[in-house]
mmCIF file of C-alpha atoms in Angstrom:
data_model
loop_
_atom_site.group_PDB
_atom_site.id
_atom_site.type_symbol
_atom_site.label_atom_id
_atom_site.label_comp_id
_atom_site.label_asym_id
_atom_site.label_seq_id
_atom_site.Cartn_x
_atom_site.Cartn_y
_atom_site.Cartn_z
ATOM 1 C CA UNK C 1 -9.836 26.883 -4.715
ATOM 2 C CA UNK C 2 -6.207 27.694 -3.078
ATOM 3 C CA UNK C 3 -6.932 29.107 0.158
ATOM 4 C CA UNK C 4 -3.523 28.919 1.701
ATOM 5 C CA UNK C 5 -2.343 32.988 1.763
ATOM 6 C CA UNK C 6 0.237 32.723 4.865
ATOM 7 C CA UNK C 7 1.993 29.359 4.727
ATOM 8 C CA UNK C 8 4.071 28.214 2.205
ATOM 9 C CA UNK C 9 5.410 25.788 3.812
ATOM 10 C CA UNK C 10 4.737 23.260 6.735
ATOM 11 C CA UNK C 11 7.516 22.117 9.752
ATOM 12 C CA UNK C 12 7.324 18.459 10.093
ATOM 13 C CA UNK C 13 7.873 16.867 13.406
ATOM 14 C CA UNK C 14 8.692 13.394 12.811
ATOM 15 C CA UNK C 15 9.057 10.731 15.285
ATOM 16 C CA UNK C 16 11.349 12.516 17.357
ATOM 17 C CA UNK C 17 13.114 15.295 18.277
ATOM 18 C CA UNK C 18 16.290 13.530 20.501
ATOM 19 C CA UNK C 19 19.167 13.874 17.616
ATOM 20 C CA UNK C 20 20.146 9.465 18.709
ATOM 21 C CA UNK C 21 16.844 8.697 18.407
ATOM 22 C CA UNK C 22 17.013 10.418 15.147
ATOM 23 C CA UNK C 23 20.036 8.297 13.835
ATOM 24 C CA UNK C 24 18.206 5.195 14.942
ATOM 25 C CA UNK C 25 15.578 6.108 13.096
ATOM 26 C CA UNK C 26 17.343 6.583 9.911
ATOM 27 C CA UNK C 27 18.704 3.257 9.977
ATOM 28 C CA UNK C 28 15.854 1.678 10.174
ATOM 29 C CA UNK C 29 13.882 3.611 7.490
ATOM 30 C CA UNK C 30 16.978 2.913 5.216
ATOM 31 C CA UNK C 31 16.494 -0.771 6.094
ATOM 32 C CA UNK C 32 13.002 -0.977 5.394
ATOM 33 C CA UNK C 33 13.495 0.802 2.091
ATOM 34 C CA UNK C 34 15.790 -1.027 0.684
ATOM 35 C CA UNK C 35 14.139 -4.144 1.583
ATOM 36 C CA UNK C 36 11.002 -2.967 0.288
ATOM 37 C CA UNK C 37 12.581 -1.753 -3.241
ATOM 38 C CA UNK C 38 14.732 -5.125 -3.183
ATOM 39 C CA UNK C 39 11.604 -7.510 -2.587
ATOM 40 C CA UNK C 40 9.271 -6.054 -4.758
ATOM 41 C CA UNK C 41 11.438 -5.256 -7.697
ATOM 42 C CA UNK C 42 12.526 -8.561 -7.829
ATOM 43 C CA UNK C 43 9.330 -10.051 -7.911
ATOM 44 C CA UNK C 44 8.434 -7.786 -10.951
ATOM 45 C CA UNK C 45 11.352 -8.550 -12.742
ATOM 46 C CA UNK C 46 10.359 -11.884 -12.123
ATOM 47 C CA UNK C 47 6.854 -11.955 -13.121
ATOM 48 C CA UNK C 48 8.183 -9.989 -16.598
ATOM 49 C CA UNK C 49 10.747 -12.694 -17.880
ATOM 50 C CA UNK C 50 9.887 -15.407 -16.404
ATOM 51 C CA UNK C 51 7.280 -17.516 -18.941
ATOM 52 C CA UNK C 52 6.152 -19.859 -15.977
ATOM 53 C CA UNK C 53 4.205 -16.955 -14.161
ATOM 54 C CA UNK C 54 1.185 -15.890 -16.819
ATOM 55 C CA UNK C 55 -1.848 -16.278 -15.236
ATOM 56 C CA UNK C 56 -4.434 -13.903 -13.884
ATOM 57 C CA UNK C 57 -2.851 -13.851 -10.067
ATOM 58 C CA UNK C 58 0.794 -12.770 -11.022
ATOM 59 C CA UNK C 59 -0.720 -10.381 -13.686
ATOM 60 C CA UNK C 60 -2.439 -8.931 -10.352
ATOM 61 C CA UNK C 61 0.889 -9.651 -8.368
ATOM 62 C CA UNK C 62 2.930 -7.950 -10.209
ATOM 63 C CA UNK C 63 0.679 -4.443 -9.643
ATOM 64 C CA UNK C 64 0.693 -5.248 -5.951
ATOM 65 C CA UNK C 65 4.195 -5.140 -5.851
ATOM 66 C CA UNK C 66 4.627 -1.908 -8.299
ATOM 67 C CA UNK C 67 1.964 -0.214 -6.318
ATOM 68 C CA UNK C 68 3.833 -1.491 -2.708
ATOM 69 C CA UNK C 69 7.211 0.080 -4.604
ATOM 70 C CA UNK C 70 5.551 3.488 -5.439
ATOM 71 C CA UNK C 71 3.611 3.796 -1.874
ATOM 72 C CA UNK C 72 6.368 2.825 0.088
ATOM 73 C CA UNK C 73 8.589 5.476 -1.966
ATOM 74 C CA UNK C 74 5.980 8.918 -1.607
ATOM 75 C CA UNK C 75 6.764 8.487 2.331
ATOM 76 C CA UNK C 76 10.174 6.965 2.831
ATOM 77 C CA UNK C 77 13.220 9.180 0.961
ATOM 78 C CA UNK C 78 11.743 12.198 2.263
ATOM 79 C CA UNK C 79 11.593 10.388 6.309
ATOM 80 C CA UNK C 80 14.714 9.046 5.855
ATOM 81 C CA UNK C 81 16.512 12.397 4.852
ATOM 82 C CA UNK C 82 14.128 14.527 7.500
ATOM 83 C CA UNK C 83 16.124 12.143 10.106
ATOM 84 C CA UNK C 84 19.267 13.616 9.203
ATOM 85 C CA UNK C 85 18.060 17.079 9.683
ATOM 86 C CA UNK C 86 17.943 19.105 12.475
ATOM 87 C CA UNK C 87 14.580 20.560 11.333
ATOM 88 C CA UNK C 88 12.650 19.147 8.363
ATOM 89 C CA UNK C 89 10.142 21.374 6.400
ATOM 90 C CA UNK C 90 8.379 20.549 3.426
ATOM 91 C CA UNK C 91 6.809 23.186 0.873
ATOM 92 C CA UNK C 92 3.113 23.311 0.744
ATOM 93 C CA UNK C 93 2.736 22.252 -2.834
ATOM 94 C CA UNK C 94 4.821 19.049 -2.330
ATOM 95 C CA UNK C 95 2.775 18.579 1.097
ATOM 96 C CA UNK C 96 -0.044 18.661 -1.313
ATOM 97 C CA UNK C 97 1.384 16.360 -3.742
ATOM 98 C CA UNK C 98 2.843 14.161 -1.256
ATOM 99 C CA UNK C 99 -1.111 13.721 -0.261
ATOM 100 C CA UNK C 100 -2.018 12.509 -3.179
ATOM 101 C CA UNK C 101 0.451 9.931 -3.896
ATOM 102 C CA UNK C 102 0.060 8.342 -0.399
ATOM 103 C CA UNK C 103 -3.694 8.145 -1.040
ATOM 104 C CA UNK C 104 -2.896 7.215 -4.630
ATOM 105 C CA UNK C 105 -1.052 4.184 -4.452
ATOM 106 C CA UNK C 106 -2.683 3.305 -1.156
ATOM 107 C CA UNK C 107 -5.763 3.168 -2.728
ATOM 108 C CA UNK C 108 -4.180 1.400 -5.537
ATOM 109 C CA UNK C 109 -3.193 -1.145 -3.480
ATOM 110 C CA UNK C 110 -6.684 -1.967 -2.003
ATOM 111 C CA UNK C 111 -7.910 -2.476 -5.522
ATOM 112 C CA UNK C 112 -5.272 -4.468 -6.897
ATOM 113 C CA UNK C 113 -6.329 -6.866 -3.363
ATOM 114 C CA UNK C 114 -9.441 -6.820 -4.341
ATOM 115 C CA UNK C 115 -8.780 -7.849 -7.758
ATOM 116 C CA UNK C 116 -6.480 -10.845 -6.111
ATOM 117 C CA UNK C 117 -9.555 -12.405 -3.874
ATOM 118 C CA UNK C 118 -11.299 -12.196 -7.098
ATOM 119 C CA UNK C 119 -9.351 -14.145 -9.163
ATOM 120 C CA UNK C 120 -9.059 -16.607 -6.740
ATOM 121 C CA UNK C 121 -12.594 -16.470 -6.114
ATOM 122 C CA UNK C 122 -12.898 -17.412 -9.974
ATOM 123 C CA UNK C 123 -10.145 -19.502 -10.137
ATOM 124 C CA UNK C 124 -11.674 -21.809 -6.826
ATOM 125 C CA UNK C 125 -15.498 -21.642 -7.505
ATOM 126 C CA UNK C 126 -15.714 -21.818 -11.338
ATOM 127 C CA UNK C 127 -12.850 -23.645 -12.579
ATOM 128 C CA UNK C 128 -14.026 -24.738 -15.534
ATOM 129 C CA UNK C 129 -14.486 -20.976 -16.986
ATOM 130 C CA UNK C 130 -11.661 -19.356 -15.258
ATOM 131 C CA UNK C 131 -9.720 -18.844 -18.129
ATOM 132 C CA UNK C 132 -12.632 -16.915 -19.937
ATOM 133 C CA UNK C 133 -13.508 -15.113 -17.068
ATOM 134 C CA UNK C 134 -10.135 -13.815 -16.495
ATOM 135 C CA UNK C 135 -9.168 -13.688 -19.883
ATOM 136 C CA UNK C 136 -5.757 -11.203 -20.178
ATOM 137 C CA UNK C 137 -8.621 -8.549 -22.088
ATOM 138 C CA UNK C 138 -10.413 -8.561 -18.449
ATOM 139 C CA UNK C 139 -7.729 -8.493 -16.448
ATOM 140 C CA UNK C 140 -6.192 -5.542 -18.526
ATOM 141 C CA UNK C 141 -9.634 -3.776 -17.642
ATOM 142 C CA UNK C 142 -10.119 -4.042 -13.761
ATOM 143 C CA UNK C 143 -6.356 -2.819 -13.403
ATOM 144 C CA UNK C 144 -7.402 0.186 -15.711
ATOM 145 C CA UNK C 145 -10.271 0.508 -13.608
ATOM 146 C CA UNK C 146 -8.011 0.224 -10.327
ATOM 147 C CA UNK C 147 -5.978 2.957 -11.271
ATOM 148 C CA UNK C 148 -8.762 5.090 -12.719
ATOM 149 C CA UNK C 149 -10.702 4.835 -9.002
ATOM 150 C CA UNK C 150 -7.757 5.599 -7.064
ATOM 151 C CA UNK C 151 -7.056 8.833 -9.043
ATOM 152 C CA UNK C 152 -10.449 9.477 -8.671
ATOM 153 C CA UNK C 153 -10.120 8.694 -4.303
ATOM 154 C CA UNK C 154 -7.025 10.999 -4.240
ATOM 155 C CA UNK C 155 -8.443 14.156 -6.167
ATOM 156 C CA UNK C 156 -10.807 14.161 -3.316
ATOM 157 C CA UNK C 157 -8.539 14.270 -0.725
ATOM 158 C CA UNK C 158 -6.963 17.141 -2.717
ATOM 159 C CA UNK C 159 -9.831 19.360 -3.196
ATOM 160 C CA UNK C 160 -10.540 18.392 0.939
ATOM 161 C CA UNK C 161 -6.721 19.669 1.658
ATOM 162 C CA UNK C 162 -7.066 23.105 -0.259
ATOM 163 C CA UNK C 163 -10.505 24.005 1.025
ATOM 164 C CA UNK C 164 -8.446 23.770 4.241
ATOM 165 C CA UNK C 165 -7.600 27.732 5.272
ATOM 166 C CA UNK C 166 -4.283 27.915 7.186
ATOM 167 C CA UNK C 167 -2.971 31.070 8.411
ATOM 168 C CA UNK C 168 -0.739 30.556 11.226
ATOM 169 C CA UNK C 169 0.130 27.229 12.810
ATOM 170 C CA UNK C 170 2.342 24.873 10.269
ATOM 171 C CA UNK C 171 4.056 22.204 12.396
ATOM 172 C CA UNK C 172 2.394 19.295 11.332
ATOM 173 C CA UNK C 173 2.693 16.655 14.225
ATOM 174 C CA UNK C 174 3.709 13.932 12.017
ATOM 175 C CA UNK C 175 6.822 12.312 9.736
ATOM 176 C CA UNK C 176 4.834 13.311 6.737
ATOM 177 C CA UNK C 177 2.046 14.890 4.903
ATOM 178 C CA UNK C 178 -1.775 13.615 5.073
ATOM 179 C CA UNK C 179 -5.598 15.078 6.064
ATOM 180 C CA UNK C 180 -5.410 14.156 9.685
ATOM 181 C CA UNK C 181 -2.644 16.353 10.963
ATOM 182 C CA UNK C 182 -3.324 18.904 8.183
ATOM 183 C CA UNK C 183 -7.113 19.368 9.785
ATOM 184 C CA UNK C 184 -5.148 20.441 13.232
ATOM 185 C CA UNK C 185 -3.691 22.992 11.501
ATOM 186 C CA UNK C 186 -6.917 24.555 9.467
ATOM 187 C CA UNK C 187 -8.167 27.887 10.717
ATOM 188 C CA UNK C 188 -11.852 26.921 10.235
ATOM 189 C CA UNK C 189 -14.044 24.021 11.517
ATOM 190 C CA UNK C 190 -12.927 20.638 10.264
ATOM 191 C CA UNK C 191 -16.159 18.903 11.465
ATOM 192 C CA UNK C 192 -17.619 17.959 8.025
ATOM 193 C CA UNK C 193 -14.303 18.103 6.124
ATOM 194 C CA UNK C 194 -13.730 15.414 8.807
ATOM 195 C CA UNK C 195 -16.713 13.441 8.456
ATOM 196 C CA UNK C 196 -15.906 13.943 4.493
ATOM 197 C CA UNK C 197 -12.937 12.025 5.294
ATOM 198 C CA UNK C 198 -14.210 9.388 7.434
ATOM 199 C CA UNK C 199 -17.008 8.616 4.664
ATOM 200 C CA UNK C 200 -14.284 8.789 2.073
ATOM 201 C CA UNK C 201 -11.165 6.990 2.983
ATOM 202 C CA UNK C 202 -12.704 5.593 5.994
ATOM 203 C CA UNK C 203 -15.758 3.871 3.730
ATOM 204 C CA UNK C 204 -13.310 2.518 1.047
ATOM 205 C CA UNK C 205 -10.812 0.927 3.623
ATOM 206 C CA UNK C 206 -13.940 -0.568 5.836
ATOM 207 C CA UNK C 207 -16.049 -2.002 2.984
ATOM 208 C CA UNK C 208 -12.978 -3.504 1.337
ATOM 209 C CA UNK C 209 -12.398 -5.313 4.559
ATOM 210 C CA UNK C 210 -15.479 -6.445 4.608
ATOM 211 C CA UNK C 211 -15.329 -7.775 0.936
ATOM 212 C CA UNK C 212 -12.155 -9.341 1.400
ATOM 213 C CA UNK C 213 -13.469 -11.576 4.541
ATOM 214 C CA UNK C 214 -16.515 -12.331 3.175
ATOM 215 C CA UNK C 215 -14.827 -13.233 -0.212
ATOM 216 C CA UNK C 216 -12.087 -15.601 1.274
ATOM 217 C CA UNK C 217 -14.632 -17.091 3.741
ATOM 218 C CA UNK C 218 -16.643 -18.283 0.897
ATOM 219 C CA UNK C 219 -13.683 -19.323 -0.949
ATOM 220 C CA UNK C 220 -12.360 -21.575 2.204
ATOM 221 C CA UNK C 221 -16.201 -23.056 2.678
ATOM 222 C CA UNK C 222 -15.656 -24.301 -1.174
ATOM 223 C CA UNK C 223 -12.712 -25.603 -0.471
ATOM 224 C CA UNK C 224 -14.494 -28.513 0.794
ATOM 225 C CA UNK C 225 -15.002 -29.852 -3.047
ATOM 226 C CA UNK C 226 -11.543 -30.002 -4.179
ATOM 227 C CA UNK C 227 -9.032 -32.913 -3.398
ATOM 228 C CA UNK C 228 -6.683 -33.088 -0.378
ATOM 229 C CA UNK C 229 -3.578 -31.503 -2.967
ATOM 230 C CA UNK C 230 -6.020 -28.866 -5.010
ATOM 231 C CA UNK C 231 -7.322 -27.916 -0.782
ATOM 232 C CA UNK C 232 -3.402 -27.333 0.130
ATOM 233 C CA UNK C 233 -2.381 -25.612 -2.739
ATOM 234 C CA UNK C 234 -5.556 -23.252 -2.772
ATOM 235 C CA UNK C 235 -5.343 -22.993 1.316
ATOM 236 C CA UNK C 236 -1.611 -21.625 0.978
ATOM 237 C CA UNK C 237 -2.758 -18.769 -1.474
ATOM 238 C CA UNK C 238 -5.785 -17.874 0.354
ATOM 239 C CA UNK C 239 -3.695 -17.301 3.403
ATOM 240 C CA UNK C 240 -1.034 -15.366 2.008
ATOM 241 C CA UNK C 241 -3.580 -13.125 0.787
ATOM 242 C CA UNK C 242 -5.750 -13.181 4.065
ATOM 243 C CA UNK C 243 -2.595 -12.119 6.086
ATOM 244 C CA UNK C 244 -1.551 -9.695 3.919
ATOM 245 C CA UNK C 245 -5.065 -8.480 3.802
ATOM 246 C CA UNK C 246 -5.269 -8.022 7.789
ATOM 247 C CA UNK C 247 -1.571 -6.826 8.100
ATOM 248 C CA UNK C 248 -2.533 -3.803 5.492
ATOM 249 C CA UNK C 249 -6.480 -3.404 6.282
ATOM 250 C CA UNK C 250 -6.177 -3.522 10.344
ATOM 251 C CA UNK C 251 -3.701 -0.196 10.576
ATOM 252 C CA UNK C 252 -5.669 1.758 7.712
ATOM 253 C CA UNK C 253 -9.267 0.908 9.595
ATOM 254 C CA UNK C 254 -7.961 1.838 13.194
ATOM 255 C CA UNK C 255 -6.841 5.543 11.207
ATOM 256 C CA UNK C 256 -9.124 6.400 9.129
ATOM 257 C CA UNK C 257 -12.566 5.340 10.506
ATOM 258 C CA UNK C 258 -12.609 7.497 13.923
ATOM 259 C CA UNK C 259 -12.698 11.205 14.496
ATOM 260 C CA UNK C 260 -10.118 13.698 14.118
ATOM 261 C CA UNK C 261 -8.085 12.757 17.536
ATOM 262 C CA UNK C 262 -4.907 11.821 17.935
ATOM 263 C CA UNK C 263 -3.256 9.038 20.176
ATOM 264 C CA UNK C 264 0.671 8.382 20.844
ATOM 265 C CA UNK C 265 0.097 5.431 19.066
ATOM 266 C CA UNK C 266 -1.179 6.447 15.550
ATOM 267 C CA UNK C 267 2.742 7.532 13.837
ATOM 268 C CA UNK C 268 3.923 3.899 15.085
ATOM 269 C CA UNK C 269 0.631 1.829 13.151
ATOM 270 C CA UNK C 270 1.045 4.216 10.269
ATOM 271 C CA UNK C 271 4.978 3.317 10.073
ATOM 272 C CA UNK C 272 3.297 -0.348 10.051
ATOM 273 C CA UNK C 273 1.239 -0.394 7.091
ATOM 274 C CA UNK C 274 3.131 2.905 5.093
ATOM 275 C CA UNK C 275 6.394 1.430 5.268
ATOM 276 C CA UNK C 276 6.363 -2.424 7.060
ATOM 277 C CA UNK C 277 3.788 -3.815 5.130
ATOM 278 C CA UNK C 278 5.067 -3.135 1.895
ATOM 279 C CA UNK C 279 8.428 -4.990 2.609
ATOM 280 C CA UNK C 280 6.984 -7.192 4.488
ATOM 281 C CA UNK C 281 4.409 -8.361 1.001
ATOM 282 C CA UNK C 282 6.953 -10.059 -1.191
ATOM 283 C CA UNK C 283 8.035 -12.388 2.050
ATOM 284 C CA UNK C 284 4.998 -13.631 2.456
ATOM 285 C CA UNK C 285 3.931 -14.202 -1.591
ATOM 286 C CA UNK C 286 6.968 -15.717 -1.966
ATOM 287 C CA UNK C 287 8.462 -17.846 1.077
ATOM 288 C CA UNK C 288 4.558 -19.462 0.745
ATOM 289 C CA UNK C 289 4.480 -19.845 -3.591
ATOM 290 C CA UNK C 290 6.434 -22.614 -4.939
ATOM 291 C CA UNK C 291 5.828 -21.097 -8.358
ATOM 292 C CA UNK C 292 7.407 -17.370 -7.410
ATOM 293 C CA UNK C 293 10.478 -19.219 -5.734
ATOM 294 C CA UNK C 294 11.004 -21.534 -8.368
ATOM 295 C CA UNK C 295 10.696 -18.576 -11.278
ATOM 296 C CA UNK C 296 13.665 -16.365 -8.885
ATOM 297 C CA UNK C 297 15.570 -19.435 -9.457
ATOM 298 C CA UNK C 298 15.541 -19.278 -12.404
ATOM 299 C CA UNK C 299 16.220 -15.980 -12.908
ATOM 300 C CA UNK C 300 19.251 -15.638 -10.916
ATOM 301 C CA UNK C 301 20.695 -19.036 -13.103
ATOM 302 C CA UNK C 302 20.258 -17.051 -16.201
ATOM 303 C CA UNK C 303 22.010 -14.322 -14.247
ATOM 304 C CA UNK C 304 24.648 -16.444 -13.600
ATOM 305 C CA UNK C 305 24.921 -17.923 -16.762
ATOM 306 C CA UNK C 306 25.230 -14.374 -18.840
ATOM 307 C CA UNK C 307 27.482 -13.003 -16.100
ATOM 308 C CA UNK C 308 30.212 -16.272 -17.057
ATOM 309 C CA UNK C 309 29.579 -15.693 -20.369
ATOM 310 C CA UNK C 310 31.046 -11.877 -20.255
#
C-alpha cells in the first residue's frame, strides 16, 4: 500500500555541499564509470565471440560482469549529474525504483558469486563429472534461478519502502536512494521494518560470506591432490574470486548487518563496493586469467584486421 500523501519527491544530499568539492567529485564518478562500462563490456564482448571461452566459469563471468554494468549504472549517471547541480532532488517513484535496481543487481551479483565458487568447487573436487554437472542445461538454470531470487530480494525491499509513511522531512542524507536513509525519514517507528531489513539483506549478504569462505577453504584444502601446474592454475582462480569476494562482501556486511545508525564513514564504503568494486572486477579476472587476456587479444586483432580491410 502507497502511504506517501505529502512528499513527492526527496532532496538528496550527496557527498558534499562545497560547490569544488562537488567538481572533484564529478570527475571521479565519471572516471569510475567509464572504467567500469569499459572493463566489463569488454569482457562480455569477449566472452560472446570469442570460441576459446565456453565453459561453465565464463558462462558465470560473463553475468558478473553484466550484473557489475547494470549495478554500477542504477547509482552512477544520476551521482554524477547531482554533482553538477546546485541541489539534486529525485521524484519519489524513481527513489522507489532506484531501490530496487540497487538491491536488484546487487543481489544479482551475490548469486552469480555464488554460482562461480560452485563451479569451481565442481570443476576442483569432481573433475571427472564436471562437464555433466555443469552441463550448459544447468548452468542456464542456476542463472534463471539467480535472477528469479534477486527479483524476489528486491520486491521486499519495495513493499518495506512503501509501508514507510513520510509526511514531512525529505532530505535524504545520502548520494542516492536506499532503506537506510529512507527509515530516517519515516514518520512511524522503523524498529521492525529495521530488523526486517537486517534479517533480509543483512542475512543474504552474511550467509553468502559465509558460503563463499567455507566453499573456497575446502576447495584450497583439495588442492593438495592436484599437480604443482593443475595447484597454480586452480590457486590463481580461487584468489581472484576470494578477493573479489572480500572486496564486495566486507562493505555490504559492515552496512547492512547493524542497526539503523549512521557513521561519517558509511557514504565512503558504500562508494567502495556501489561504484569501486565493479570497475575494479574485470582488473582482477583479467590481469590474473591467461585465457581472458589471450581471448582480448584476439579480439582487438580481428578488430584490426576488419578496420584495414574498410
Amino acid at each position: 500500500m502507497w502511504l506517501n500523501n505529502n512528499v513527492t519527491e526527496f532532496i538528496l544530499l550527496g557527498l558534499t555541499q562545497d560547490p569544488f568539492r562537488k567538481k572533484i567529485l564529478f570527475v571521479v564518478f565519471l572516471i569510475f564509470y567509464m572504467g567500469t562500462l569499459v572493463g566489463n563490456l569488454l569482457i562480455i564482448a569477449t566472452i560472446k565471440t570469442s570460441q576459446t571461452l565456453g565453459s561453465p566459469m565464463y558462462f558465470f563471468l560473463f553475468y558478473l560482469s553484466l550484473s557489475d554494468t547494470c549495478f554500477s549504472t542504477t547509482i552512477s549517471p544520476r551521482t554524477i549529474v547531482d554533482s553538477l547541480l546546485k541541489e539534486a532532488s529525485i521524484p519519489f517513484s524513481e527513489c522507489i525504483i532506484q531501490v530496487f535496481t540497487f538491491h536488484f543487481f546487487g543481489c544479482l551479483e551475490i548469486f552469480i558469486l555464488i554460482l562461480m565458487a560452485v563451479d569451481r568447487y565442481v570443476a576442483i573436487c569432481k573433475p571427472l563429472h564436471y562437464m555433466t554437472i555443469m552441463s550448459h542445461w544447468v548452468c542456464g538454470v542456476l542463472v534463471v534461478i539467480a535472477w528469479v531470487g534477486s527479483c524476489v530480494h528486491s520486491l521486499v525491499q519495495i513493499c518495506l519502502a512503501l509501508s514507510l509513511p513520510f509526511c514531512g522531512p525529505n532530505e535524504i542524507d545520502h548520494f542516492f536512494c536506499d532503506l537506510q536513509p529512507l527509515l530516517k525519514l519515516a514518520c512511524t517507528d522503523t524498529y521492525m521494518i529495521n530488523l526486517l531489513l537486517v534479517s533480509n539483506s543483512g542475512a543474504i549478504c552474511t550467509v553468502s560470506f559465509l558460503m563463499l569462505m567455507v566453499s573456497y577453504i575446502i576447495i584450497l584444502h583439495s588442492l593438495r591432490n592436484h599437480s604443482a601446474e593443475g595447484r597454480r592454475k586452480a590457486l590463481s582462480t580461487c584468489i581472484s574470486h576470494i578477493i573479489v569476494v572480500i572486496l564486495f562482501f566486507g562493505p555490504c556486511i559492515f552496512i547492512y548487518t547493524r542497526p539503523a545508525t549512521t557513521f561519517p564513514m558509511d557514504k565512503m564504503i558504500t562508494i567502495f563496493y556501489s561504484i569501486g568494486t565493479p570497475m575494479l572486477n574485470p582488473l582482477i579476472y583479467t590481469l590474473r586469467n591467461a585465457e581472458v587476456k589471450n581471448a582480448m587479444k584476439m579480439l582487438w586483432k580481428k578488430k584490426l584486421v576488419s578496420d584495414d580491410r574498410k
